[in-house]
Coordinates of C-alpha atoms in Angstrom, one line a residue:
X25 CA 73.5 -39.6 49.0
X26 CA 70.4 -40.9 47.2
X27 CA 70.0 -42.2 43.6
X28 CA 68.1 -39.8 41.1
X29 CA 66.2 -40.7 37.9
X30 CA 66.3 -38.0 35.4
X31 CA 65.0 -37.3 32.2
X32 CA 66.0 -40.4 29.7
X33 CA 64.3 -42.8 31.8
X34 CA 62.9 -45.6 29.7
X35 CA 60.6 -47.2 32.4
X36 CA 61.3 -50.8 31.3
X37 CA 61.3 -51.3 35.5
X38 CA 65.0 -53.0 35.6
X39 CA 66.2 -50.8 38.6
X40 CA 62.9 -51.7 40.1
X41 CA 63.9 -55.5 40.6
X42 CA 67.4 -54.4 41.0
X43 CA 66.5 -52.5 44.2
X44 CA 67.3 -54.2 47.5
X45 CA 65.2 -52.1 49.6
X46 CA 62.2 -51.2 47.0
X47 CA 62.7 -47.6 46.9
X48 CA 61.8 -47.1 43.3
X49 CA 58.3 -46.8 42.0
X50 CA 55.5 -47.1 40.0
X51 CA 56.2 -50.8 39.8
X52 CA 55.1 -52.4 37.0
X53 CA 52.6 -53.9 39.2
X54 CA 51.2 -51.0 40.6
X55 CA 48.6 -49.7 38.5
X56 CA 49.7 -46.3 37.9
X57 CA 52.8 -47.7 36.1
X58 CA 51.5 -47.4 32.5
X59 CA 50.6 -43.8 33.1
X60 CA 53.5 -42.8 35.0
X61 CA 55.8 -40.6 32.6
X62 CA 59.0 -42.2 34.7
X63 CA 59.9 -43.9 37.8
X64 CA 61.2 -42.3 40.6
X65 CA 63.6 -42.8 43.6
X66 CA 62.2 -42.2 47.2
X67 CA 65.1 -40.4 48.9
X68 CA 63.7 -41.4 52.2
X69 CA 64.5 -44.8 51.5
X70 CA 67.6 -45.1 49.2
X71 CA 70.3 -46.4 50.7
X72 CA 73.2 -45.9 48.0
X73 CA 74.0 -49.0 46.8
X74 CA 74.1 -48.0 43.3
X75 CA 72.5 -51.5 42.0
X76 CA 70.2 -49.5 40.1
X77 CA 72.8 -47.5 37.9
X78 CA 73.9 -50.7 36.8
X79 CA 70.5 -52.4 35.8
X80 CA 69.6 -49.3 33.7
X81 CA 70.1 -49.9 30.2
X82 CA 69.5 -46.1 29.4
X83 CA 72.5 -44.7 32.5
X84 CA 69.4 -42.7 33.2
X85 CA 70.2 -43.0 37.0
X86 CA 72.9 -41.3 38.7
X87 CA 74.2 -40.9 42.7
X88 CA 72.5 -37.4 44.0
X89 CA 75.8 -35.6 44.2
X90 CA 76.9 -35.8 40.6
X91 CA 74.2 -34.3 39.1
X92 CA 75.0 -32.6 35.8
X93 CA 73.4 -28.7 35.6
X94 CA 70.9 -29.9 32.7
X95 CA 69.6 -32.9 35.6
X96 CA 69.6 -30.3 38.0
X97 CA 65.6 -30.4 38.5
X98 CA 65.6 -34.0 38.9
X99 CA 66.4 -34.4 42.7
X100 CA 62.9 -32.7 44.2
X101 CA 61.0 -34.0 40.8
X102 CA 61.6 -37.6 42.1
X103 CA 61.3 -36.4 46.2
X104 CA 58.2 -34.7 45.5
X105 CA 57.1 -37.9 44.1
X106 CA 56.7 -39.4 47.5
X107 CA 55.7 -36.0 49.4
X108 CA 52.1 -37.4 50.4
X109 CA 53.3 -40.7 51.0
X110 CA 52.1 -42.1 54.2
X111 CA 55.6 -42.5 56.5
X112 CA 56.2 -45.7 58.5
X113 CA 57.9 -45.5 61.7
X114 CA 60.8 -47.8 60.3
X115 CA 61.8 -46.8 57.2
X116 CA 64.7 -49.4 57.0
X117 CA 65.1 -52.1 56.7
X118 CA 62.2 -52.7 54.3
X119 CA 59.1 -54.9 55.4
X120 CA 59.9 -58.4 53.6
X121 CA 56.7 -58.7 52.5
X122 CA 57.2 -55.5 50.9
X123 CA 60.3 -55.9 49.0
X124 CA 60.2 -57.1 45.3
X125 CA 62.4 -59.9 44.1
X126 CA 65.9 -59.4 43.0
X127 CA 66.7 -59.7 39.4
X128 CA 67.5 -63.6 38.4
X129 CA 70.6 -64.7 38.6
X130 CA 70.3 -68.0 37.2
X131 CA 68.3 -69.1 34.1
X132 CA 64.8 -70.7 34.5
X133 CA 63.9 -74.3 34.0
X134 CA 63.7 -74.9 30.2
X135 CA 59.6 -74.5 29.2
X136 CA 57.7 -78.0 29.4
X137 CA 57.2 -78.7 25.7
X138 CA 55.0 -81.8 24.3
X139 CA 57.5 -84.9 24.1
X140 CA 60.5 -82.3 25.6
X141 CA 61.3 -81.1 21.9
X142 CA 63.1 -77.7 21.7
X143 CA 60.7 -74.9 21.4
X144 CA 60.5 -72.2 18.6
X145 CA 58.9 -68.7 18.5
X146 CA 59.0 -66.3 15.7
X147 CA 58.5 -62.7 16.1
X148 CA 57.6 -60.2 14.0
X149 CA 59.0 -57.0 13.8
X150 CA 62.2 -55.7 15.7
X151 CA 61.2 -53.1 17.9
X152 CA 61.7 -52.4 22.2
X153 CA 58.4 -54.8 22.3
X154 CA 59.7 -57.2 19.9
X155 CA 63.3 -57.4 21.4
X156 CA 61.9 -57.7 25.4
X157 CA 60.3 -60.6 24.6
X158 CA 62.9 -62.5 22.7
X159 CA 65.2 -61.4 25.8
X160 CA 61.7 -63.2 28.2
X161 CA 61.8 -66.4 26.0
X162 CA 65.4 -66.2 25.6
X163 CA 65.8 -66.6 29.2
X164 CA 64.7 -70.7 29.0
X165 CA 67.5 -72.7 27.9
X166 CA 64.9 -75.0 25.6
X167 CA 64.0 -72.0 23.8
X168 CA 65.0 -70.0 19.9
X169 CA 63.8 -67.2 18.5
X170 CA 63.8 -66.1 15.3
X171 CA 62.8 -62.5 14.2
X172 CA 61.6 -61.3 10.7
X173 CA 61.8 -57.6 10.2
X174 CA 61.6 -55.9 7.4
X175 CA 64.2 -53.3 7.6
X176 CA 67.7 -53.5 6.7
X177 CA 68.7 -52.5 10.1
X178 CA 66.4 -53.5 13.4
X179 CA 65.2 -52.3 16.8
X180 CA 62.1 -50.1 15.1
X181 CA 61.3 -46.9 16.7
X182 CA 64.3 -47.5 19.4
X183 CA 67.0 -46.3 16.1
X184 CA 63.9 -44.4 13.9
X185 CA 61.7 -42.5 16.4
X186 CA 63.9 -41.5 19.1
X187 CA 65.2 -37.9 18.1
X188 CA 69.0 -38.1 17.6
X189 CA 70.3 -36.0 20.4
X190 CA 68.4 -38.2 23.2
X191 CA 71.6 -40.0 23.5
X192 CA 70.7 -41.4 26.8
X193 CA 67.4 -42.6 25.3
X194 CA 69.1 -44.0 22.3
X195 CA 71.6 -46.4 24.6
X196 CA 68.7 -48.6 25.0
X197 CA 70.0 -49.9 21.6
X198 CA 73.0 -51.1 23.5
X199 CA 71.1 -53.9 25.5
X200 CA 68.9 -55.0 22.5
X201 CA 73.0 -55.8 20.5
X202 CA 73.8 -57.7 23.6
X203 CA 70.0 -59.3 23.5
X204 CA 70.8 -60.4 19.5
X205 CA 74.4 -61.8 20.3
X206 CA 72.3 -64.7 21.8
X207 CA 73.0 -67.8 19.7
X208 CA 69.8 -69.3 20.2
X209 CA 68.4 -65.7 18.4
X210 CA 68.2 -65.1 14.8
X211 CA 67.3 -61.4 12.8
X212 CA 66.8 -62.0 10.0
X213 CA 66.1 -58.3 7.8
X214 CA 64.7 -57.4 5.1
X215 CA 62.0 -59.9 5.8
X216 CA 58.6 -58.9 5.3
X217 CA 55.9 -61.0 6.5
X218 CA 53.5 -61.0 3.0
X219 CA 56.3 -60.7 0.9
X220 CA 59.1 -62.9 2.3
X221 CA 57.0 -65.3 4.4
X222 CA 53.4 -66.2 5.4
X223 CA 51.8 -66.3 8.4
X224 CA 51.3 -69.9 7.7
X225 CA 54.8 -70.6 7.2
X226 CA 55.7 -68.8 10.6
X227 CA 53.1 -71.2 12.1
X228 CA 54.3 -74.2 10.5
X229 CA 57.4 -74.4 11.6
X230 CA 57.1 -72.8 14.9
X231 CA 55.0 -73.7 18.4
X232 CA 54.4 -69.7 18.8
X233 CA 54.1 -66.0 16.7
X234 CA 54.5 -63.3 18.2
X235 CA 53.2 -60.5 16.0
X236 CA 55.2 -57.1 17.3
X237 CA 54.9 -54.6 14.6
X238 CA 53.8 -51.4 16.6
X239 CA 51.5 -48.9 15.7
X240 CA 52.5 -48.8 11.8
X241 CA 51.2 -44.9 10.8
X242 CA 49.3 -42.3 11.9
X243 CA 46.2 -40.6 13.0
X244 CA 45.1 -38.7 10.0
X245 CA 43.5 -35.3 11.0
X246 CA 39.9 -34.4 9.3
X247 CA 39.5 -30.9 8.5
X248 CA 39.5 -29.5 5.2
X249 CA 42.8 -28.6 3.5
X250 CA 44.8 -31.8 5.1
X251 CA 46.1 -33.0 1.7
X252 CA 47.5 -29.6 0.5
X253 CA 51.3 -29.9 -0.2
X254 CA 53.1 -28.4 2.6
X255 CA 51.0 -30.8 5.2
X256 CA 52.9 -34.0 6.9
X257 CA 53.1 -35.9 9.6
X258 CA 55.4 -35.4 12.6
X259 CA 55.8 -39.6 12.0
X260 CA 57.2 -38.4 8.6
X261 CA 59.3 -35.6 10.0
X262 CA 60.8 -38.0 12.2
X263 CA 61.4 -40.9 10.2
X264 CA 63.2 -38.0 7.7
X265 CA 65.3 -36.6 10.2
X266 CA 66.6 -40.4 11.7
X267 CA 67.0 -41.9 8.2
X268 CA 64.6 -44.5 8.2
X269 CA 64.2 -46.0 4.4
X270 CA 60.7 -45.7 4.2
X271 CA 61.1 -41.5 4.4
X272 CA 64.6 -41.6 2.6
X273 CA 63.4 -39.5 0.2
X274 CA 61.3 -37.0 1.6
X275 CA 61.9 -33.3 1.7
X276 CA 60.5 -30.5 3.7
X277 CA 60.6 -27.0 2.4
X278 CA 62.0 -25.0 5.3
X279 CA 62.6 -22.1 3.1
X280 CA 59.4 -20.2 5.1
X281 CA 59.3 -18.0 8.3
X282 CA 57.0 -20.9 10.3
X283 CA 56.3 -23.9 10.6
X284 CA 53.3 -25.4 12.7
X285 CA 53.0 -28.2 14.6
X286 CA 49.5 -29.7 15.8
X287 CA 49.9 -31.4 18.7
X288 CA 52.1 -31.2 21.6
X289 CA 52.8 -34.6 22.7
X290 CA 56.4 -35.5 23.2
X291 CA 57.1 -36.4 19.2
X292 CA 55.7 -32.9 19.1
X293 CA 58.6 -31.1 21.0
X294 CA 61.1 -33.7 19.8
X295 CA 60.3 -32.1 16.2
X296 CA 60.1 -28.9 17.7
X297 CA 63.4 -29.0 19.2
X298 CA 65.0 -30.0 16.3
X299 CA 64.2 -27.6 14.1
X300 CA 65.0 -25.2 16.9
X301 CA 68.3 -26.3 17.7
X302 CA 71.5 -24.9 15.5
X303 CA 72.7 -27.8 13.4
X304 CA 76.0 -27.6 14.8
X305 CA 74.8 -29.1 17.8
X306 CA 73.2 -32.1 16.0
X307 CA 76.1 -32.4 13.8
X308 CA 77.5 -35.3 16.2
X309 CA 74.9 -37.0 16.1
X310 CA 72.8 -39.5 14.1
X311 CA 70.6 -37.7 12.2
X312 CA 70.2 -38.2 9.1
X313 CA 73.1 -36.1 6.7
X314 CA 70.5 -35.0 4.5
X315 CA 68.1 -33.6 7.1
X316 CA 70.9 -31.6 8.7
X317 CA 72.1 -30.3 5.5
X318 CA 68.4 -29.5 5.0
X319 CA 68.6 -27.6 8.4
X320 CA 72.0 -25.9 8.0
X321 CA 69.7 -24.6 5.1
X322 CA 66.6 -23.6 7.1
X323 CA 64.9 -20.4 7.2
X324 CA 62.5 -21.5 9.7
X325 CA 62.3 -18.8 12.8
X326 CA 59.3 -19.8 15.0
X327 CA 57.7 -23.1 15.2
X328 CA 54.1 -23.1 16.7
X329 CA 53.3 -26.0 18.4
X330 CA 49.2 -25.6 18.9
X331 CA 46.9 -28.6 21.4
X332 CA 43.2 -27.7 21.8
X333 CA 43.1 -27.9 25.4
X334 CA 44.4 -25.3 27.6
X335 CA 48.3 -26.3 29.8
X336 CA 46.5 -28.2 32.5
X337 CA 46.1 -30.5 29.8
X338 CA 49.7 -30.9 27.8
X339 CA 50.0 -34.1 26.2
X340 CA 53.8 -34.0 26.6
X341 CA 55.7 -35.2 30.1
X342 CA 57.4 -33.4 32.8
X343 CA 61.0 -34.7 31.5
X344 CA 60.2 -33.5 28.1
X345 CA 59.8 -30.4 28.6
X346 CA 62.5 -30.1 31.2
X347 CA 64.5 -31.6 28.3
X348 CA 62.8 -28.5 25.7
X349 CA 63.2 -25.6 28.7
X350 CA 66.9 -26.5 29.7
X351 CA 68.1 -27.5 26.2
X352 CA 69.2 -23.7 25.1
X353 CA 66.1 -22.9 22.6
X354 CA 64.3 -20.0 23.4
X355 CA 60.2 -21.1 24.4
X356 CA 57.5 -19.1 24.5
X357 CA 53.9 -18.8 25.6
X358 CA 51.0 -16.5 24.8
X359 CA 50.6 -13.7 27.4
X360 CA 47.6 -15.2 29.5
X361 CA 48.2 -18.7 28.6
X362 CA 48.3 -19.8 32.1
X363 CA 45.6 -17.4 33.4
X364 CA 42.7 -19.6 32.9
X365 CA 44.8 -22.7 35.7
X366 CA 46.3 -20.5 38.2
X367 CA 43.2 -20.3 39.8
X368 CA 42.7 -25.1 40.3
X369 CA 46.0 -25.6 41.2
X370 CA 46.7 -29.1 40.3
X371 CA 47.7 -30.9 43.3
X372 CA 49.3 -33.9 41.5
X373 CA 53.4 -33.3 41.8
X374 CA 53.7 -33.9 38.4
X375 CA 50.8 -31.7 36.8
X376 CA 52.0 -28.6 38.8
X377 CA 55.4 -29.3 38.5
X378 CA 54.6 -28.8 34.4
X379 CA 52.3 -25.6 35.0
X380 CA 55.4 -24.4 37.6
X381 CA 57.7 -24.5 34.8
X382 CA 55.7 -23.1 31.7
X383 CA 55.0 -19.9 33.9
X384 CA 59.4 -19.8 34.4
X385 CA 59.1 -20.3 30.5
X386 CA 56.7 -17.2 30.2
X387 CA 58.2 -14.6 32.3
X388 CA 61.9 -16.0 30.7
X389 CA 63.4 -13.1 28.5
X390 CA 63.9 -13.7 24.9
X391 CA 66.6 -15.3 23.1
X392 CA 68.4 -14.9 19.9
X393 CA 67.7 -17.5 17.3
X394 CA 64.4 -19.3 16.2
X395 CA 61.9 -19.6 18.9
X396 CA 59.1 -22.1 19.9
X397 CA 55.7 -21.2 20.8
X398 CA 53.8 -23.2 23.1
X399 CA 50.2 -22.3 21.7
X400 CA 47.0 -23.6 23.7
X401 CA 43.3 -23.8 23.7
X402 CA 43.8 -24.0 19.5
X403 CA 41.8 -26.6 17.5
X404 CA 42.5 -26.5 14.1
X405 CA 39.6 -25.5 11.6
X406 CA 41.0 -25.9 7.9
X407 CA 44.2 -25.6 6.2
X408 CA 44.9 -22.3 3.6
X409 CA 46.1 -22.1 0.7
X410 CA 47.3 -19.8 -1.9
X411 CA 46.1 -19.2 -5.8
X412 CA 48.6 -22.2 -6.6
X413 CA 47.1 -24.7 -4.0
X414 CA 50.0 -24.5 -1.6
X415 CA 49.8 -24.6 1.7
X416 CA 50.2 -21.0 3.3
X417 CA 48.7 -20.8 6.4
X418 CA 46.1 -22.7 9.2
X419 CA 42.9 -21.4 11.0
X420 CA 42.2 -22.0 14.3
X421 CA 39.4 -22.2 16.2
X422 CA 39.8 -20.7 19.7
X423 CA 38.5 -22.2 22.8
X424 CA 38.4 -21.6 26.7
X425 CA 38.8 -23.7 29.6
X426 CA 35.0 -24.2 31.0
X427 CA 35.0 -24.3 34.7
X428 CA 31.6 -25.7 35.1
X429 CA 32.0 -29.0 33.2
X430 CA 36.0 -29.1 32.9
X431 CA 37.7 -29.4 29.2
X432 CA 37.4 -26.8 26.8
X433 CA 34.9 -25.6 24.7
X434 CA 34.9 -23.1 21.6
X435 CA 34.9 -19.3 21.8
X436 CA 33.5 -19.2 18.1
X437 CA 36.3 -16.6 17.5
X438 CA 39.3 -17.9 15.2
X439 CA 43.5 -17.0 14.1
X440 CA 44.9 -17.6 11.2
X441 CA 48.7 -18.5 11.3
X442 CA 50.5 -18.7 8.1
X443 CA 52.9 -21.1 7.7
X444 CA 54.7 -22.8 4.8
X445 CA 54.8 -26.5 6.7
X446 CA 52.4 -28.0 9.0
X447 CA 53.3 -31.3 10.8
X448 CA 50.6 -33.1 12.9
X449 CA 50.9 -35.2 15.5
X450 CA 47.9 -36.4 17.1
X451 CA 49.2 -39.9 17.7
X452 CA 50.5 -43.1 15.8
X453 CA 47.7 -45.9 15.0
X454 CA 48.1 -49.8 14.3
X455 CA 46.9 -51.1 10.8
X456 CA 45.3 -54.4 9.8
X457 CA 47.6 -57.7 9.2
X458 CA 46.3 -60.2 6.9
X459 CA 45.3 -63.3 8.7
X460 CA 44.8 -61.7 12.1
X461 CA 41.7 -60.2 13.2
X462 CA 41.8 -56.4 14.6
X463 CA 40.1 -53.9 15.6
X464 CA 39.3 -50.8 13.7
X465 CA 38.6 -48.5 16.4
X466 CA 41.4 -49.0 18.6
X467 CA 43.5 -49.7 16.0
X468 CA 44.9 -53.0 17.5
X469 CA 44.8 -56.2 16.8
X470 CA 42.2 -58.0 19.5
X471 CA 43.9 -59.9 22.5
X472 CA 43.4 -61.3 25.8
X473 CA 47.1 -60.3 28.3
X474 CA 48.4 -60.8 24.8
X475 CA 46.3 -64.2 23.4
X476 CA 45.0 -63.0 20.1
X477 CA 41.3 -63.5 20.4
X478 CA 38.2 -63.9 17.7
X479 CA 34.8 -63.8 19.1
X480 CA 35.0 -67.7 19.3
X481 CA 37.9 -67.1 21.6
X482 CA 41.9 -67.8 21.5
X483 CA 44.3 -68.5 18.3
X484 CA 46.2 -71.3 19.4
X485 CA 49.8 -70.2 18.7
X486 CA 49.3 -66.2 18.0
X487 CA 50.5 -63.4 20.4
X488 CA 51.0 -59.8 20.4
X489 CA 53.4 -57.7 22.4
X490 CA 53.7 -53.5 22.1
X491 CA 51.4 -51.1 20.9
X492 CA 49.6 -53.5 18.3
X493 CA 48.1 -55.2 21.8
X494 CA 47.7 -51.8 23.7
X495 CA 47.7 -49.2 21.5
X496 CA 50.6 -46.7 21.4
X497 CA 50.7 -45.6 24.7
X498 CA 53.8 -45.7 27.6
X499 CA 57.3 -45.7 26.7
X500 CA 60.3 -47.5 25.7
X501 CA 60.7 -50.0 28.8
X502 CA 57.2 -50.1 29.0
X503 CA 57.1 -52.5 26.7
X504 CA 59.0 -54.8 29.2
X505 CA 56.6 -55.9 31.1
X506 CA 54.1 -56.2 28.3
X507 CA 55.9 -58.5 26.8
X508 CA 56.9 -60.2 29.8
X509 CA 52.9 -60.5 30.2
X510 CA 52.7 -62.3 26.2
X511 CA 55.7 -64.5 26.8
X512 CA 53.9 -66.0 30.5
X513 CA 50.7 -66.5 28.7
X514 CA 52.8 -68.0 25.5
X515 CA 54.4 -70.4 28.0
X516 CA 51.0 -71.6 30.1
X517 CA 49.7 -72.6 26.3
X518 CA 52.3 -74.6 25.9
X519 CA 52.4 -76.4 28.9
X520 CA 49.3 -77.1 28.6
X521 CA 49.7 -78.9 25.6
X522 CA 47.8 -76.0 23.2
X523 CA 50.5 -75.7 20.9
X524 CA 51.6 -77.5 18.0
X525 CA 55.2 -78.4 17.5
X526 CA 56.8 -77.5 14.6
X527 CA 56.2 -79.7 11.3
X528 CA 59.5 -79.5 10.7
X529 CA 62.8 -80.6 12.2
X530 CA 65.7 -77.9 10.9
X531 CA 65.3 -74.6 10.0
X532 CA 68.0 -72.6 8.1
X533 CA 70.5 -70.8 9.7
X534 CA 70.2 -67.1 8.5
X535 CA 71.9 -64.4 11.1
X536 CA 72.0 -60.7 9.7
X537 CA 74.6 -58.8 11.0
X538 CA 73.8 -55.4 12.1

């Protein structure tokens, strides 16, 4: 029976070198593989050895004929995958010049420093991107890596921005542990580069830094009204409901009917869901005591979740909203949401696979408890507020898909939604480091394949890995292969004699526990 990914699939590609007869794609050499929102198994070529269940560090793959009732969808999701694929008369066994290595079983030679002297990376920040690449450099016997993060607990946005009842997702923590019980790898929290160290230091007394400290707020949205109390971000939100420090002492008023959500990227319905789902369910898990007493509490019954284009257009992935449909909340759409699509069919699997499911979602029949509307083709025009100055209420702007040029355009007629909390989430953005150059408009700091860059070229010695070199797009495991990128290019510097050794000798011996 074949293999089938479902929905906590982190992409970070380790079933794909894992798989004897290269039946799982996008690779991470294929160039859809940064847009893809998972991999997928081609059931025309499995041939059940199960080698991917045990290279996924999220158990996100599982045997075709013990698929749980909430996976149910998966099977055709990752079949229809491949249902334009050209078919070869042979299917197996797999053209050898087709089939991708195995996974290593032996470590690599150590890295060819100047003089043979042990090599030493710091990296900054803790995070998926942060921990693949100390697992890369980790992987060369020669090597140590220490990591500065400024937390008192690491792994960034892996413990703080996964929602806590993605317990599949959140097992990705699981491989980073076994990453950090590497003897040649110190953490050492509640370091803050600026505070705790410099970027001097770092480079004195290492060959290489890598700088992995994500995408470290927001996108801020314009319109008048955005700094009324009652307005937040969904980055916030999140951070409030996982217990990260930095949001500790937050609180959201969840004493009114609605809240509204701008945006409907996955963080989006993560937030969504949460305030949807009866506490008792989340009781289990991590979140935060304080947030679930806050929703044990909450008065909230509909959560608007508005997006400026029309559903042909959804920010969030397929999985996600499998995860939001099939997860026991009741979802709603606007009668006629899906009027203005049914017409261009998508013929990408994936895009009408999303538009097949919203229309299930709007012919579903109601449900008891608070409900989530899926609101489209709404651009939002100012925030309201009462004779207080609180925040009461948002005015959209409503457009109409435009079948001459594509997109959307404005209809010049508006809705007002009250509401006594508004979260946006429009997307995270990367913020200037002192002593490395950046870029203010894509909000990352400027690289070549992950060779921080100046107009007068390379900074021996400085890398970036994650969404500070990319800006924060893919997912989890993307940042696998990124990093495996920053670590080659870390390594061809140093062979090539670019990169000073360290000036000095020892270095103290700091391991946090975690």
């Amino acid at each position: 029976m074949p293999h089938v990914v479902t929905q906590a699939c982190c992409a970070d590609a380790s079933c794909v070198y894992a798989c004897p007869v290269n039946c799982i794609h996008p690779t991470p050499d294929e160039p859809d593989f940064l847009t893809s929102e998972m991999l997928y198994i081609d059931p025309a070529t499995c041939v059940d050895c199960g080698a991917c269940v045990s290279a996924c560090p999220v158990g996100a793959i599982v045997p075709g004929n013990r698929i749980e009732p909430a996976h149910e969808r998966y099977p055709a999701i990752n079949a229809d995958h491949y249902s334009d694929a050209a078919t070869p008369a042979v299917r197996f066994p797999v053209d050898p010049g087709l089939r991708l290595p195995l996974a290593p079983i032996s470590k690599p030679k150590p890295m060819a420093s100047p003089g043979g002297e042990p090599v030493r990376v710091a990296i900054v920040g803790s995070g998926p991107s942060a921990m693949y690449a100390a697992d890369e450099l980790l992987r060369y016997p020669n090597v140590s890596v220490t990591i500065h993060e400024r937390l008192d607990k690491p792994f960034g946005l892996a413990r703080y921005g996964v929602a806590p009842d993605h317990l599949s997702t959140r097992k990705v923590m699981a491989l980073f542990d076994e990453i950090a019980r590497d003897d040649r790898l110190d953490i050492l929290l509640g370091s803050e580069l600026g505070r705790d160290i410099t970027l001097d230091e770092l480079q004195r007394d290492n060959h290489a830094v890598i700088y992995a400290g994500g995408a470290g707020t927001d996108r801020r949205l314009q319109v008048p009204g955005a700094d009324l109390p009652g307005v937040a971000s969904a980055t916030e939100f999140v951070g409030w409901y996982n217990g990260h420090p930095d949001f500790a002492d937050r609180r959201f008023d969840l004493s009114s009917r609605r809240v509204v959500i701008i945006g409907n990227g996955n963080v989006a319905l993560d937030v969504a869901r949460i305030l949807a789902t009866d506490p008792q369910r989340l009781a289990s898990t991590s979140i935060s005591r304080t947030a679930l007493e806050a929703l044990r509490s909450s008065m909230v019954e509909e959560i608007v979740v508005a997006a400026r284009r029309g559903p042909e257009g959804a920010a969030f992935t397929l999985p996600e909203l499998i995860g939001l449909a099939d997860g026991g909340v009741d979802v709603t759409l606007d009668p006629g949401a899906l009027d203005a699509v049914n017409a261009t069919a998508p013929t990408d699997p994936t895009a009408a696979a999303k538009l097949q499911l919203l229309a299930e979602l709007a012919d579903r029949p109601r449900r008891t408890g608070p409900s989530i509307r899926l609101a489209f083709l709404r651009s939002p025009e100012r925030f309201e507020c009462d004779a207080a100055g609180i925040l009461d209420g948002v005015t959209f702007g409503i457009n109409r898909f435009d079948s001459q040029r594509g997109g959307t355009e404005p209809t010049g007629q508006v809705e007002t939604v009250a509401a006594g909390v508004v979260l946006t989430s429009i997307g995270y953005r990367g913020v200037e480091v002192p002593g490395l150059p950046f870029d203010p408009v894509r909000g990352v700091i400027p690289n070549e394949q992950g060779r921080v860059v100046t107009s007068a070229g390379p900074i021996p010695g400085l890398y970036v890995t994650g969404w500070i070199k990319r800006g924060p797009s893919g997912f989890i495991g993307t940042n696998k292969s990124d990093s495996a990128e920053t670590v080659a290019r870390l390594r061809e510097d140093l062979e090539a004699g670019q990169l000073v050794g360290p000036a000095k000798t020892s270095r103290r011996k700091r391991l946090s526990a975690h």
